[in-house]
Coordinates of C-alpha atoms in Angstrom, one line a residue:
Chain A
M1 CA 75.3 -136.4 158.7
F2 CA 74.7 -140.3 159.1
F3 CA 76.9 -141.8 156.2
T4 CA 79.4 -142.2 158.9
G5 CA 80.2 -145.1 161.2
L6 CA 78.9 -148.8 160.6
S7 CA 76.3 -149.2 158.1
A8 CA 75.0 -152.6 158.6
F9 CA 73.5 -154.7 155.1
P10 CA 71.0 -157.2 156.3
L11 CA 69.9 -160.1 154.1
T12 CA 66.7 -160.3 152.4
P13 CA 65.7 -164.0 153.2
F14 CA 63.9 -166.0 150.9
H15 CA 62.0 -168.9 151.5
D16 CA 59.6 -171.2 149.3
A17 CA 56.8 -168.6 149.3
G18 CA 59.0 -165.5 148.3
I19 CA 60.4 -163.1 150.7
D20 CA 60.6 -164.3 154.1
E21 CA 59.1 -161.1 155.9
D22 CA 59.5 -162.2 159.6
G23 CA 63.0 -163.2 159.0
F24 CA 63.9 -159.9 157.6
V25 CA 61.7 -158.1 160.4
A26 CA 63.8 -159.9 162.9
L27 CA 67.3 -159.4 161.3
V28 CA 66.4 -155.5 161.6
R29 CA 65.1 -155.5 164.9
R30 CA 68.2 -157.2 166.2
L31 CA 70.3 -154.7 164.6
A32 CA 68.0 -151.7 165.8
T33 CA 69.5 -152.3 169.5
R34 CA 72.9 -153.4 168.7
G35 CA 74.3 -149.6 167.8
V36 CA 75.0 -149.7 164.3
D37 CA 74.9 -146.2 162.7
S38 CA 72.7 -147.1 160.0
I39 CA 71.0 -150.0 158.2
T40 CA 71.3 -150.3 154.5
A41 CA 68.5 -152.7 153.5
L42 CA 68.5 -153.8 149.7
G43 CA 71.9 -153.6 149.4
S44 CA 73.7 -156.6 147.2
T45 CA 73.6 -158.3 150.5
G46 CA 69.9 -157.5 150.7
S47 CA 69.5 -159.1 147.0
Y48 CA 67.8 -156.0 145.8
A49 CA 68.4 -156.8 142.2
Y50 CA 66.6 -159.9 142.4
L51 CA 63.2 -158.4 144.0
T52 CA 60.2 -157.0 142.3
R53 CA 59.3 -153.2 142.8
E54 CA 56.4 -154.3 145.2
E55 CA 58.8 -156.6 147.2
R56 CA 61.3 -153.8 147.4
R57 CA 58.7 -151.4 148.6
R58 CA 57.5 -153.8 151.2
I59 CA 61.2 -154.5 152.7
A60 CA 61.9 -150.7 152.9
E61 CA 58.6 -150.2 154.7
L62 CA 59.1 -153.0 156.8
A63 CA 62.9 -151.6 157.6
V64 CA 61.8 -148.0 158.5
R65 CA 59.2 -149.6 160.6
N66 CA 61.5 -151.9 162.8
A67 CA 64.6 -150.1 162.7
G68 CA 63.7 -147.9 165.7
E69 CA 65.9 -144.9 165.9
V70 CA 68.7 -146.1 163.4
P71 CA 68.7 -144.5 160.1
V72 CA 67.6 -146.9 157.0
V73 CA 69.3 -146.6 153.7
V74 CA 67.7 -148.7 150.9
G75 CA 69.2 -149.5 147.3
I76 CA 67.2 -148.4 144.7
G77 CA 69.6 -149.8 141.5
A78 CA 67.9 -151.4 138.7
L79 CA 68.9 -151.9 135.0
R80 CA 66.4 -149.2 133.7
T81 CA 66.6 -145.2 134.8
S82 CA 62.7 -145.1 134.9
H83 CA 62.6 -148.2 137.2
V84 CA 65.5 -146.3 139.5
L85 CA 63.1 -143.3 139.7
E86 CA 60.1 -145.5 140.3
R87 CA 62.2 -147.2 143.5
L88 CA 63.5 -143.9 144.7
E89 CA 59.9 -142.8 145.0
D90 CA 58.6 -145.8 146.7
A91 CA 61.6 -145.4 149.1
Q92 CA 60.8 -141.9 149.8
T93 CA 57.2 -142.8 150.5
A94 CA 58.4 -145.5 152.7
G95 CA 60.4 -142.8 154.9
V96 CA 63.9 -143.8 154.4
A97 CA 66.8 -141.6 155.5
G98 CA 68.9 -142.1 152.2
V99 CA 69.5 -144.1 149.1
L100 CA 72.2 -146.2 147.6
L101 CA 72.5 -146.6 144.1
A102 CA 74.9 -148.5 142.1
P103 CA 74.8 -148.7 138.0
V104 CA 73.4 -152.0 137.4
T105 CA 74.3 -153.3 133.8
Y106 CA 73.3 -155.7 131.2
Q107 CA 74.6 -153.8 128.2
A108 CA 77.9 -152.1 129.3
L109 CA 77.6 -148.4 130.2
T110 CA 79.8 -145.4 129.1
D111 CA 80.9 -143.2 131.7
E112 CA 78.4 -140.6 130.2
D113 CA 75.6 -143.3 130.4
V114 CA 76.5 -143.6 134.4
F115 CA 77.0 -140.0 134.9
G116 CA 73.5 -139.3 133.2
L117 CA 71.8 -142.0 135.3
F118 CA 73.4 -140.3 138.5
E119 CA 72.2 -137.0 137.1
D120 CA 68.5 -138.2 136.6
V121 CA 68.5 -139.4 140.1
A122 CA 69.9 -136.4 142.0
A123 CA 67.6 -134.2 140.3
A124 CA 64.6 -136.4 141.4
S125 CA 65.7 -136.9 144.8
S126 CA 64.8 -135.4 148.1
L127 CA 67.1 -137.8 149.9
P128 CA 70.9 -138.3 150.3
V129 CA 72.3 -140.3 147.8
V130 CA 75.3 -142.8 148.2
L131 CA 77.2 -143.5 145.1
Y132 CA 77.6 -147.4 145.3
D133 CA 80.9 -148.6 143.3
N134 CA 80.6 -152.4 143.2
P135 CA 82.7 -153.6 140.0
G136 CA 82.0 -157.2 141.3
T137 CA 78.5 -157.1 140.5
T138 CA 77.9 -154.0 138.2
H139 CA 81.1 -154.5 135.8
V140 CA 81.5 -150.8 135.7
T141 CA 84.8 -149.1 136.4
F142 CA 84.6 -145.9 138.0
T143 CA 87.6 -143.4 137.2
D144 CA 88.2 -140.8 139.9
E145 CA 87.1 -138.1 137.3
L146 CA 83.7 -140.1 137.1
Y147 CA 83.8 -140.1 141.1
A148 CA 84.3 -136.4 141.0
A149 CA 81.6 -135.3 138.3
I150 CA 78.8 -137.3 140.3
A151 CA 80.0 -136.3 143.7
A152 CA 79.5 -132.4 142.7
L153 CA 76.0 -133.3 142.1
P154 CA 73.5 -132.2 144.6
R155 CA 72.1 -135.0 146.9
I156 CA 75.2 -137.2 146.5
A157 CA 76.5 -137.7 150.1
S158 CA 78.6 -140.3 150.2
I159 CA 81.1 -142.9 147.9
K160 CA 81.0 -146.7 148.8
I161 CA 84.5 -147.6 147.5
P162 CA 85.3 -151.2 146.9
G163 CA 88.3 -151.6 149.5
V164 CA 91.5 -149.8 149.7
P165 CA 95.1 -150.7 148.9
V166 CA 96.5 -153.4 151.2
D167 CA 99.7 -151.2 152.3
P168 CA 98.6 -149.2 154.9
E169 CA 100.7 -146.0 153.3
A170 CA 99.3 -146.4 150.2
A171 CA 95.7 -146.6 151.7
R172 CA 96.3 -143.6 153.2
A173 CA 97.4 -141.8 150.1
R174 CA 94.3 -143.0 148.3
I175 CA 91.9 -141.8 150.7
A176 CA 93.7 -138.6 150.9
H177 CA 93.6 -138.3 147.1
L178 CA 90.0 -138.9 147.1
R179 CA 89.4 -135.9 149.6
T180 CA 91.4 -133.5 147.1
I181 CA 88.5 -134.3 144.3
L182 CA 85.3 -134.7 146.3
P183 CA 83.3 -132.2 147.8
D184 CA 83.7 -131.9 151.6
D185 CA 80.5 -133.0 152.5
V186 CA 80.8 -135.8 150.7
T187 CA 81.9 -138.7 153.0
I188 CA 83.7 -142.0 152.0
G189 CA 82.7 -145.3 153.1
V190 CA 84.9 -148.5 152.7
S191 CA 83.3 -152.0 151.5
G192 CA 84.8 -155.4 151.1
D193 CA 84.6 -156.5 155.0
A194 CA 88.0 -157.7 155.0
F195 CA 89.3 -153.9 154.2
G196 CA 86.9 -152.7 157.0
A197 CA 89.7 -151.8 159.6
A198 CA 92.0 -150.9 157.2
G199 CA 90.0 -148.5 155.4
L200 CA 88.7 -146.9 158.7
G201 CA 92.5 -146.6 159.7
A202 CA 93.3 -145.0 156.2
G203 CA 90.4 -142.3 156.8
C204 CA 87.2 -143.5 155.7
D205 CA 84.3 -142.1 157.5
A206 CA 82.3 -145.1 157.2
W207 CA 82.2 -148.8 156.8
Y208 CA 79.3 -150.3 154.6
S209 CA 79.4 -153.8 156.0
V210 CA 78.0 -157.2 155.0
I211 CA 78.9 -159.0 158.2
A212 CA 77.6 -156.2 160.4
G213 CA 73.7 -157.0 159.1
T214 CA 74.0 -160.6 160.3
V215 CA 76.7 -160.4 162.9
P216 CA 77.4 -157.0 164.2
E217 CA 79.6 -157.2 167.1
P218 CA 82.8 -158.0 165.7
A219 CA 82.5 -155.0 163.2
L220 CA 81.4 -152.7 166.1
A221 CA 84.5 -153.5 168.0
I222 CA 86.7 -152.6 164.8
L223 CA 84.8 -149.4 164.7
R224 CA 85.2 -148.4 168.3
A225 CA 88.7 -148.9 168.2
A226 CA 89.2 -147.1 165.0
R227 CA 87.0 -144.3 166.5
A228 CA 89.2 -144.3 169.5
G229 CA 92.1 -143.8 167.3
D230 CA 93.5 -147.2 168.1
T231 CA 94.4 -148.4 164.8
A232 CA 96.7 -151.2 166.1
D233 CA 93.7 -152.7 168.2
A234 CA 91.3 -152.4 165.1
T235 CA 94.0 -154.1 163.0
L236 CA 94.5 -156.9 165.4
R237 CA 90.5 -157.5 166.0
S238 CA 90.3 -157.6 162.0
E239 CA 93.3 -160.0 161.5
R240 CA 91.4 -162.4 164.1
L241 CA 88.4 -162.6 161.7
Q242 CA 91.3 -163.7 159.0
P243 CA 89.5 -167.1 158.6
L244 CA 85.9 -165.4 157.9
W245 CA 87.6 -163.2 155.3
D246 CA 89.2 -166.3 153.7
L247 CA 85.6 -167.9 153.4
F248 CA 84.5 -164.6 151.9
A249 CA 87.4 -164.5 149.3
R250 CA 86.5 -168.2 148.5
Y251 CA 82.6 -168.3 148.3
G252 CA 81.5 -164.5 148.1
S253 CA 80.5 -162.5 151.2
L254 CA 76.8 -163.4 150.4
R255 CA 77.0 -167.1 149.9
V256 CA 78.8 -167.2 153.2
T257 CA 76.8 -164.7 155.6
A258 CA 73.6 -166.5 154.1
A259 CA 75.2 -169.9 155.3
I260 CA 75.9 -168.0 158.8
A261 CA 72.7 -166.6 159.1
E262 CA 71.4 -170.1 158.3
H263 CA 73.5 -172.0 160.9
L264 CA 72.6 -169.4 163.7
G265 CA 68.9 -170.0 163.1
L266 CA 68.3 -166.5 162.2
V267 CA 66.8 -167.5 158.8
T268 CA 65.5 -170.7 157.4
R269 CA 67.5 -172.5 154.7
S270 CA 67.8 -172.0 151.5
C271 CA 67.6 -168.2 152.0
L272 CA 69.0 -167.1 148.8
P273 CA 67.1 -166.3 145.6
L274 CA 67.4 -169.2 143.0
P275 CA 69.4 -169.6 140.7
I276 CA 71.9 -168.9 143.6
R277 CA 72.1 -172.1 145.1
G278 CA 74.0 -171.2 148.2
L279 CA 76.8 -173.1 149.9
D280 CA 76.9 -177.0 149.5
D281 CA 77.4 -179.2 152.9
A282 CA 81.2 -179.4 152.7
A283 CA 81.2 -175.5 152.5
R284 CA 78.8 -175.2 155.5
R285 CA 81.0 -177.2 157.5
D286 CA 83.7 -174.7 157.0
V287 CA 81.5 -171.9 157.6
A288 CA 79.9 -173.7 160.8
S289 CA 83.8 -174.4 162.0
V290 CA 84.9 -170.8 161.5
V291 CA 81.6 -169.4 163.3
G292 CA 82.6 -171.7 166.2
T293 CA 86.3 -170.9 166.5
L294 CA 85.7 -167.2 166.1
G295 CA 82.7 -167.2 168.6
L296 CA 80.2 -165.4 166.0
A297 CA 77.1 -165.4 167.8
A298 CA 73.8 -164.5 167.0
Chain B
M1 CA 63.6 -178.0 113.3
F2 CA 63.6 -173.9 112.7
F3 CA 66.8 -173.6 115.2
T4 CA 68.8 -173.3 111.6
G5 CA 69.4 -170.6 109.1
L6 CA 68.9 -167.0 109.9
S7 CA 67.5 -165.7 112.9
A8 CA 66.7 -162.0 113.2
F9 CA 66.8 -160.2 116.5
P10 CA 64.5 -157.1 116.4
L11 CA 65.1 -154.0 118.3
T12 CA 62.5 -153.2 121.0
P13 CA 62.1 -149.8 120.4
F14 CA 61.4 -147.2 123.3
H15 CA 60.0 -143.9 123.0
D16 CA 59.2 -141.1 126.1
A17 CA 56.0 -143.2 127.0
G18 CA 57.7 -146.2 127.2
I19 CA 57.7 -149.1 124.7
D20 CA 57.1 -147.9 121.1
E21 CA 54.7 -150.7 120.1
D22 CA 53.7 -149.4 116.8
G23 CA 57.7 -149.1 115.8
F24 CA 58.3 -152.8 117.3
V25 CA 55.2 -153.8 115.0
A26 CA 56.6 -152.5 111.8
L27 CA 60.0 -154.0 112.6
V28 CA 58.5 -157.6 112.8
R29 CA 56.1 -157.1 109.8
R30 CA 59.0 -156.2 107.6
L31 CA 61.2 -159.1 108.7
A32 CA 58.2 -161.3 108.2
T33 CA 58.2 -161.1 104.4
R34 CA 61.9 -161.0 104.1
G35 CA 63.0 -164.7 104.2
V36 CA 64.5 -165.0 107.9
D37 CA 64.2 -168.2 109.3
S38 CA 62.7 -167.1 112.5
I39 CA 62.5 -164.1 114.6
T40 CA 64.1 -163.8 117.6
A41 CA 62.3 -161.1 119.8
L42 CA 63.2 -159.9 123.4
G43 CA 66.8 -161.0 122.6
S44 CA 69.8 -158.8 123.9
T45 CA 69.0 -156.6 121.0
G46 CA 65.5 -156.5 121.9
S47 CA 66.6 -155.1 125.1
Y48 CA 64.7 -158.0 127.2
A49 CA 66.6 -157.4 130.3
Y50 CA 65.3 -153.8 130.9
L51 CA 61.4 -154.7 130.3
T52 CA 58.9 -155.5 132.9
R53 CA 57.2 -158.8 133.1
E54 CA 53.9 -157.1 131.3
E55 CA 55.9 -155.3 128.6
R56 CA 57.5 -158.5 127.7
R57 CA 54.4 -160.4 127.6
R58 CA 52.9 -157.8 125.3
I59 CA 56.2 -157.7 123.1
A60 CA 55.8 -161.8 123.2
E61 CA 52.1 -161.3 121.5
L62 CA 52.8 -158.7 119.5
A63 CA 55.6 -160.6 117.5
V64 CA 53.8 -163.8 117.3
R65 CA 50.4 -161.7 115.9
N66 CA 52.7 -159.9 113.1
A67 CA 55.1 -162.6 112.2
G68 CA 53.1 -164.1 109.7
E69 CA 54.2 -167.8 108.9
V70 CA 57.9 -167.0 110.6
P71 CA 58.5 -168.6 114.0
V72 CA 59.1 -166.6 117.0
V73 CA 61.4 -166.9 119.9
V74 CA 61.5 -164.8 122.8
G75 CA 64.1 -164.3 125.3
I76 CA 63.2 -165.3 128.9
G77 CA 66.3 -164.5 131.1
A78 CA 65.9 -162.9 134.2
L79 CA 67.9 -162.8 137.4
R80 CA 65.8 -164.6 139.4
T81 CA 64.7 -168.1 138.6
S82 CA 61.1 -167.5 139.4
H83 CA 60.8 -164.7 136.9
V84 CA 62.2 -166.7 134.6
L85 CA 59.6 -169.1 134.8
E86 CA 56.8 -166.4 134.9
R87 CA 58.2 -165.1 131.5
L88 CA 58.1 -169.2 130.3
E89 CA 54.6 -169.2 130.9
D90 CA 53.7 -166.3 129.4
A91 CA 55.8 -166.7 126.3
Q92 CA 53.9 -170.2 125.8
T93 CA 50.7 -168.4 126.3
A94 CA 51.8 -165.9 123.8
G95 CA 51.7 -168.8 121.4
V96 CA 56.0 -168.7 120.6
A97 CA 57.6 -171.4 119.0
G98 CA 60.7 -171.6 121.5
V99 CA 62.5 -169.6 124.1
L100 CA 65.9 -168.3 124.6
L101 CA 67.6 -168.4 127.9
A102 CA 70.9 -166.5 129.0
P103 CA 71.9 -167.0 132.6
V104 CA 71.6 -163.1 133.6
T105 CA 73.7 -162.5 136.5
Y106 CA 74.1 -159.8 139.6
Q107 CA 75.8 -162.1 141.9
A108 CA 78.3 -164.2 139.9
L109 CA 76.7 -167.9 139.4
T110 CA 78.5 -171.0 139.8
D111 CA 78.3 -173.7 137.1
E112 CA 76.0 -175.7 139.5
D113 CA 73.8 -172.4 139.9
V114 CA 73.8 -172.2 135.9
F115 CA 72.9 -175.9 135.4
G116 CA 70.5 -175.7 137.9
L117 CA 68.7 -172.6 136.0
F118 CA 68.5 -174.6 132.7
E119 CA 67.5 -177.6 134.6
D120 CA 64.6 -175.9 136.3
V121 CA 63.5 -174.2 133.2
A122 CA 63.7 -177.3 131.1
A123 CA 61.4 -179.2 133.3
A124 CA 58.9 -176.6 133.4
S125 CA 59.2 -176.1 129.5
S126 CA 56.8 -177.3 126.7
L127 CA 58.8 -175.4 124.2
P128 CA 62.4 -175.7 122.9
V129 CA 65.1 -174.1 124.6
V130 CA 68.2 -172.1 123.0
L131 CA 70.9 -171.8 125.6
Y132 CA 72.1 -168.3 125.0
D133 CA 76.0 -167.9 125.9
N134 CA 76.9 -164.0 125.8
P135 CA 79.6 -163.5 128.1
G136 CA 79.4 -159.9 127.2
T137 CA 76.3 -159.1 129.2
T138 CA 76.0 -162.2 131.6
H139 CA 79.9 -162.5 132.6
V140 CA 79.2 -166.3 132.4
T141 CA 82.1 -168.3 131.2
F142 CA 80.6 -171.6 129.7
T143 CA 83.0 -174.5 129.8
D144 CA 82.6 -177.3 127.3
E145 CA 81.4 -179.4 130.3
L146 CA 78.7 -177.0 131.3
Y147 CA 77.7 -176.9 127.5
A148 CA 77.4 -180.6 127.2
A149 CA 75.4 -181.2 130.8
I150 CA 72.8 -178.4 129.9
A151 CA 72.5 -179.8 126.2
A152 CA 71.7 -183.1 127.7
L153 CA 68.5 -181.7 129.3
P154 CA 65.1 -182.4 127.8
R155 CA 63.8 -179.4 125.3
I156 CA 67.4 -178.1 124.9
A157 CA 67.3 -177.5 121.2
S158 CA 70.4 -175.1 120.3
I159 CA 73.3 -173.4 121.8
K160 CA 74.0 -169.9 120.9
I161 CA 77.7 -169.4 120.8
P162 CA 79.7 -166.3 121.2
G163 CA 81.6 -166.3 117.8
V164 CA 84.3 -168.9 116.3
P165 CA 88.3 -168.9 116.1
V166 CA 89.1 -166.5 113.5
D167 CA 91.4 -168.8 111.6
P168 CA 89.0 -171.2 109.4
E169 CA 90.6 -174.2 110.3
A170 CA 90.6 -173.8 114.1
A171 CA 86.9 -172.5 113.8
R172 CA 85.9 -176.0 111.6
A173 CA 87.7 -177.8 114.3
R174 CA 85.8 -176.0 117.0
I175 CA 82.4 -176.6 115.9
A176 CA 83.6 -180.3 115.0
H177 CA 84.1 -180.9 118.7
L178 CA 81.1 -179.2 119.9
R179 CA 79.4 -182.0 117.6
T180 CA 81.1 -184.5 119.7
I181 CA 79.7 -183.3 123.1
L182 CA 76.4 -182.3 122.3
P183 CA 73.4 -184.4 121.2
D184 CA 72.7 -184.7 117.6
D185 CA 69.5 -183.0 117.7
V186 CA 70.6 -179.9 119.1
T187 CA 71.9 -177.3 116.7
I188 CA 74.7 -174.7 117.0
G189 CA 74.3 -171.2 116.1
V190 CA 76.8 -168.7 115.9
S191 CA 76.5 -164.9 117.1
G192 CA 78.4 -161.8 117.0
D193 CA 77.6 -160.6 113.3
A194 CA 81.3 -160.3 112.3
F195 CA 81.6 -164.1 112.6
G196 CA 78.4 -165.1 110.7
A197 CA 79.7 -165.9 107.4
A198 CA 82.7 -167.8 109.4
G199 CA 80.6 -169.5 111.6
L200 CA 78.3 -170.9 109.0
G201 CA 81.4 -171.8 106.9
A202 CA 82.4 -173.5 110.0
G203 CA 79.4 -175.7 110.1
C204 CA 77.2 -173.7 112.1
D205 CA 73.5 -174.5 111.5
A206 CA 72.0 -171.1 112.1
W207 CA 73.4 -167.3 112.6
Y208 CA 72.1 -165.4 115.5
S209 CA 72.0 -162.3 113.9
V210 CA 71.5 -158.7 115.3
I211 CA 71.7 -156.8 112.0
A212 CA 69.3 -159.0 110.5
G213 CA 66.7 -157.8 112.8
T214 CA 66.8 -154.2 111.0
V215 CA 68.7 -155.0 108.0
P216 CA 68.2 -158.4 106.8
E217 CA 69.2 -158.7 103.2
P218 CA 73.3 -158.4 103.5
A219 CA 72.6 -161.3 106.1
L220 CA 70.4 -163.3 103.8
A221 CA 72.6 -162.9 101.1
I222 CA 75.3 -164.3 103.3
L223 CA 73.1 -167.3 104.5
R224 CA 72.4 -168.0 100.7
A225 CA 76.1 -168.4 99.7
A226 CA 76.9 -170.3 102.7
R227 CA 74.1 -172.6 102.2
A228 CA 74.8 -173.0 98.6
G229 CA 78.2 -174.2 99.5
D230 CA 79.9 -170.9 98.3
T231 CA 82.1 -170.3 101.3
A232 CA 84.2 -167.8 99.2
D233 CA 81.1 -165.8 98.3
A234 CA 79.9 -165.7 101.7
T235 CA 83.4 -164.7 103.1
L236 CA 83.5 -162.0 100.6
R237 CA 80.1 -160.4 101.4
S238 CA 80.9 -160.6 105.0
E239 CA 84.2 -158.6 104.4
R240 CA 82.6 -155.9 102.5
L241 CA 80.6 -155.3 105.7
Q242 CA 83.7 -154.7 107.2
P243 CA 83.0 -151.2 108.2
L244 CA 80.1 -151.9 109.7
W245 CA 81.5 -154.7 111.9
D246 CA 84.3 -152.3 112.8
L247 CA 81.4 -150.1 114.3
F248 CA 80.2 -153.0 116.1
A249 CA 83.3 -153.6 117.6
R250 CA 83.6 -149.9 118.4
Y251 CA 80.3 -149.0 119.9
G252 CA 78.6 -152.3 120.5
S253 CA 76.2 -154.0 118.0
L254 CA 73.3 -152.7 120.0
R255 CA 74.3 -148.7 120.1
V256 CA 75.1 -149.2 116.3
T257 CA 71.9 -151.0 115.1
A258 CA 69.8 -148.6 116.9
A259 CA 71.4 -145.8 115.4
I260 CA 71.0 -147.3 111.9
A261 CA 67.3 -147.9 112.5
E262 CA 66.9 -144.3 113.7
H263 CA 69.0 -143.1 110.7
L264 CA 66.7 -145.1 108.3
G265 CA 63.6 -143.8 109.9
L266 CA 62.5 -147.2 111.2
V267 CA 62.1 -146.0 114.8
T268 CA 62.1 -142.6 116.3
R269 CA 65.3 -141.3 118.2
S270 CA 66.2 -141.9 121.0
C271 CA 65.0 -145.6 120.8
L272 CA 67.0 -147.3 123.6
P273 CA 66.2 -147.4 127.3
L274 CA 67.8 -145.1 129.5
P275 CA 70.6 -145.0 131.0
I276 CA 71.9 -146.3 127.7
R277 CA 72.1 -142.9 125.8
G278 CA 72.7 -144.2 122.5
L279 CA 75.6 -142.8 120.1
D280 CA 76.5 -139.1 120.1
D281 CA 76.2 -137.0 116.8
A282 CA 79.9 -137.7 115.9
A283 CA 79.2 -141.6 116.0
R284 CA 76.0 -141.2 114.0
R285 CA 77.8 -139.4 111.3
D286 CA 79.8 -142.3 111.1
V287 CA 77.2 -144.6 111.4
A288 CA 75.5 -142.8 108.5
S289 CA 78.2 -142.9 106.2
V290 CA 78.7 -146.5 106.6
V291 CA 75.0 -146.9 105.9
G292 CA 75.5 -144.8 102.9
T293 CA 78.7 -146.5 101.6
L294 CA 77.3 -150.3 101.8
G295 CA 74.0 -149.1 100.6
L296 CA 72.2 -150.4 103.8
A297 CA 68.6 -149.9 103.0
A298 CA 65.2 -150.1 105.0

């Protein structure tokens, strides 16, 4: 089962002519040799919601072709169920190992709507599906009951949760409670990179990581410490990255990660899709300073 | 200037095979003869965010072809600026009279991002543009400063605001304040149908109406009373529709309007795009009861 360990979420870099395919391939090839457990292309960090069907098909193909032995997961979310099913089909054809599905909204969805979406996708999928809970972008609030109902569907393999409680005891209790309502074979992955070490320490099986898609080493070091049972070391390593988490909290992880990738020369400026303008020059100086202080390297 | 009076927002009905073009044409033809001041296709009620570029081009063409002398406006919103500009181009080619633009989001946008989007569209547009402020679907909060900055751009012709304060004096003060920060030639249109009479009474130039796209008569009666200066009659007519506004508040105007259109036989069930499942049978009975009590007729 590959929905464990560290899943790295690469950017889908843009340039004037659209998708910067060479830039994307270079990001994936770097990740393929660094020891991450999976690569999730077309996550929120991969700007899936902004891409056409054709662009998404192309990115899925490029990810599979350049990830070596590392399993590739792709996001298939879209506003309309029929479009989600098309993207699922394209992902299957591209040869990915799994798919990630967030209930993207324009009109607010009821719990029945959200369940129906996952039911339709689970019925159509030949691949394992990750339930992607990202309230900051979807504005959907999952209840535990909805988690449990969706996780009981066939093909649902993992839940990507948005963080854990700050208090370690409360975090452990939260994950333990989720274990009681989820099937045994459904893994729990933490997201929100500032919660990575805490989530793993609380018993999460996976860390779905934004920063690992661009700068994997610090996240891999946290994962190794957590896997060795050295929660203190994992926590210390995460605390050392606090200036980075502060930038994420202030500007959002996507804009900061894009600025890091641009600063390190991995992609060209400006790599985000308009209307997202990316960080201004003052914020970029803050980012460059943190990259230097923390020794984040390409 | 046609961004005044009653603008009717028709549904874009779906059926199993995709868009129900015949159903859409029938809705537009009905509206063309009822006396509305404009028809806004591909608004939120028209499910624009769920349609492909090709479907939106087709709906724009059908709207123009079947609206008679009534000016047609279409929504051009999309997550990515380049897609908004494509839809603008398609709308212009289709021969619409104006376009409606909401800052659709997946990643949260900064004020600079939102301004940049409108700046890019205003620069490219040969048509008047309505700034569409719909925080319930876009999760964007417009400040007055942002209204003023965007309204000062060329081509910005109207602002669609989400309701007015309940207190009539406060509503008048709100619209009067907006007048001081907006150019004289930018009209103000109220939305949120429960606020239609109050908004017109408070000095709004237009009512951007969901219900008028399916059942125009009660909205037209309110508009006529307001135009004649008979605020008491407009208010009374709106108060009579309170059971309808209650349904809108409970289930959302889109789901209720779709259920009304299905109940009246204007479109086939289920006319909303999945994953939006529409109302359940119990709620549909409530809708049918209100349609009967209020005498809402096709």
